[in-house]
Short mmCIF file of C-alpha atoms in Angstrom, two decimals:
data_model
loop_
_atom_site.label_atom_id
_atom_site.label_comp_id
_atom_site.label_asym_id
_atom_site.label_seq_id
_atom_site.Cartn_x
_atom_site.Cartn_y
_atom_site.Cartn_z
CA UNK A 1013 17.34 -2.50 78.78
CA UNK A 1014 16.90 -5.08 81.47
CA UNK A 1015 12.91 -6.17 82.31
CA UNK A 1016 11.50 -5.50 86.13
CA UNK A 1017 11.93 -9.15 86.69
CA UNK A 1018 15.04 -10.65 86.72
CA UNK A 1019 15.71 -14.92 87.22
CA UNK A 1020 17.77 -15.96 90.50
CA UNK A 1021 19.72 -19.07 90.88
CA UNK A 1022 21.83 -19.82 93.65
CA UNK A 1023 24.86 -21.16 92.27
CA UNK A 1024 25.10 -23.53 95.36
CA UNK A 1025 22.06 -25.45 94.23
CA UNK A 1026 23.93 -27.27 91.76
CA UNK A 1027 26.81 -28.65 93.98
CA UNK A 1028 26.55 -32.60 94.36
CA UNK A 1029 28.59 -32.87 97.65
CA UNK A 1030 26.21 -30.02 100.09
CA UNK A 1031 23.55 -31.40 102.57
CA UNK A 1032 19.70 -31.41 101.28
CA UNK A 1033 17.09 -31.14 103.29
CA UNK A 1034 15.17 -34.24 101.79
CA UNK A 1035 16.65 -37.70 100.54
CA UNK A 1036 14.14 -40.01 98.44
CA UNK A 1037 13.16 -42.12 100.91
CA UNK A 1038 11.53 -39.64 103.14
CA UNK A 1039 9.46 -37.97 100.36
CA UNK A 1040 5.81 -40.46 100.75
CA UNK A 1041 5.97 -40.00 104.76
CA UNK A 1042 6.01 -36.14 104.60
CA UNK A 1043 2.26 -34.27 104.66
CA UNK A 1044 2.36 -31.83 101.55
CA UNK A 1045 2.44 -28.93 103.47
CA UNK A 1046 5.26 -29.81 104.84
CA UNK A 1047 7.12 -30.53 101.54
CA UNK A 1048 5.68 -27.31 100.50
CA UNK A 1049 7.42 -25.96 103.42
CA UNK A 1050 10.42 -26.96 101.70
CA UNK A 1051 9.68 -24.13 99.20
CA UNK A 1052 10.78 -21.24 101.59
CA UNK A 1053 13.62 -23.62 103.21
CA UNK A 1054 15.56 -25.22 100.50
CA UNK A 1055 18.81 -23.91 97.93
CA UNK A 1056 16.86 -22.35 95.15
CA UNK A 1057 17.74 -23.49 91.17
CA UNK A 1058 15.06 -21.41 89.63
CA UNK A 1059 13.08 -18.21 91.04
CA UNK A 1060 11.46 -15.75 88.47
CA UNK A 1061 8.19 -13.78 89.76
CA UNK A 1062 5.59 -16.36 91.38
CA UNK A 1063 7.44 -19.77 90.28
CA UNK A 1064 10.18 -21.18 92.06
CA UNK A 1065 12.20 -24.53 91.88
CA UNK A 1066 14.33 -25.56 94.24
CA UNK A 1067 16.45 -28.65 95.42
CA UNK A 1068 15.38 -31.31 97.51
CA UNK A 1069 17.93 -33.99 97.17
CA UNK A 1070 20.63 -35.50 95.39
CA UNK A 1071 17.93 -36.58 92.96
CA UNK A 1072 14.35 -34.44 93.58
CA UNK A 1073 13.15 -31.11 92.85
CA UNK A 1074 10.17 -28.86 93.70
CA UNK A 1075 8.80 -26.48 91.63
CA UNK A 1076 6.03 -24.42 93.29
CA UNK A 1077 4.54 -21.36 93.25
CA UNK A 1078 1.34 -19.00 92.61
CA UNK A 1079 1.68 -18.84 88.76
CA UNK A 1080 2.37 -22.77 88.42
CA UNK A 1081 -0.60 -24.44 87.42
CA UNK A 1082 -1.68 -28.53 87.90
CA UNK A 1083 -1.61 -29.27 83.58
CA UNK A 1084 2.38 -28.70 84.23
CA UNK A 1085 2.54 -31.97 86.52
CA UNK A 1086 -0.10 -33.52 83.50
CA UNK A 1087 2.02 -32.39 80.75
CA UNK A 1088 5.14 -33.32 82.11
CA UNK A 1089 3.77 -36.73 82.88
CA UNK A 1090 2.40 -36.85 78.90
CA UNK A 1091 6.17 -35.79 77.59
CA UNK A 1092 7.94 -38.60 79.73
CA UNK A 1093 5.99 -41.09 78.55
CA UNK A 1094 6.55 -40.80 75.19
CA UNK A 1095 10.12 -42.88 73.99
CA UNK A 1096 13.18 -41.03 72.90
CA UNK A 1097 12.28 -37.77 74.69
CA UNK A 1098 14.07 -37.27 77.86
CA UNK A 1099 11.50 -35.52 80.77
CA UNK A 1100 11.74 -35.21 84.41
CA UNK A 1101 9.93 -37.54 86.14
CA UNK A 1102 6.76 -36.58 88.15
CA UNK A 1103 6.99 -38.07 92.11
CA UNK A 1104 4.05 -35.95 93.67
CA UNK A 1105 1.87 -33.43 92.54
CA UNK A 1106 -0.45 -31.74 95.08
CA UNK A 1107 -2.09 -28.61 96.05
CA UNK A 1108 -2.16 -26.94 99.17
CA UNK A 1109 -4.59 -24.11 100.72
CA UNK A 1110 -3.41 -20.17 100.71
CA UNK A 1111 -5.85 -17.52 101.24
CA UNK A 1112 -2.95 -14.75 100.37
CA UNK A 1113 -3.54 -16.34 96.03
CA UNK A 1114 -5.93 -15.11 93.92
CA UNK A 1115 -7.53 -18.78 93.22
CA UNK A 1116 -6.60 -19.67 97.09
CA UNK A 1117 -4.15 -22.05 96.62
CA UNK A 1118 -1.06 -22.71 95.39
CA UNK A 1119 0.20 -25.89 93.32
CA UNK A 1120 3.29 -27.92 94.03
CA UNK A 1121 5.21 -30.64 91.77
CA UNK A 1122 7.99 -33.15 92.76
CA UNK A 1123 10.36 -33.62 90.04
CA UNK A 1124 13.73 -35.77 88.94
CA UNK A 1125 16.05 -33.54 89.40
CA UNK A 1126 18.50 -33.19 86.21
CA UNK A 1127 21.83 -31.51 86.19
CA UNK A 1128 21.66 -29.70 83.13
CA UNK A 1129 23.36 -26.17 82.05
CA UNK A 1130 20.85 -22.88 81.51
CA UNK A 1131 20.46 -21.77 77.90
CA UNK A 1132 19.64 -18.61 78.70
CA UNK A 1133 23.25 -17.41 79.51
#
């Protein structure tokens, strides 16, 4: 019996030769609502209730969401420093203001994006 929620990915996100709507060098001059912007705008990799991923770049990702929390970004950060254990890299990790949350605001990270197969399939 399938669950109420179900994960999305748009198979798209994964292609290396399609237009994103960010490149690297761009990502420290944008304000972060504006990246989080990005969260409604760009080819989605991961989507599952109130946390969503999706692909900035050749080489960045953005995971964002009401459900994602600001110990991810801390965690993450923890797990890539420590040698032999491959992690995404943390580029930005910021809050921004929404009245429609329950704690009023909603938390974004800016990750390496990895090309990497699901393992839920």
């Amino acid at each position: 019996m399938d669950g109420i929620l179900r994960a999305y990915a748009d198979p798209a996100s994964r292609a290396v030769d399609r237009a994103f709507p960010l490149h690297r060098a761009g990502l420290h001059s944008l304000s972060d609502e504006s990246l989080a912007a990005h969260l409604d705008s760009a080819t989605v990799l991961f989507d599952l209730g109130q946390k969503t991923v999706v692909r900035l770049s050749k080489d960045l990702g953005l995971k964002g969401g009401g459900n994602v929390l600001p110990c991810e970004a801390e965690v993450l950060r923890i797990v890539a420093s420590k040698p032999g254990i491959r992690a995404p890299r943390v580029h930005r990790s910021f809050q921004v203001a929404d009245d429609t949350r329950y704690f009023c605001t909603m938390e974004y990270t800016v990750v390496d994006y990895i090309n990497v197969r699901s393992t839920s399939r």
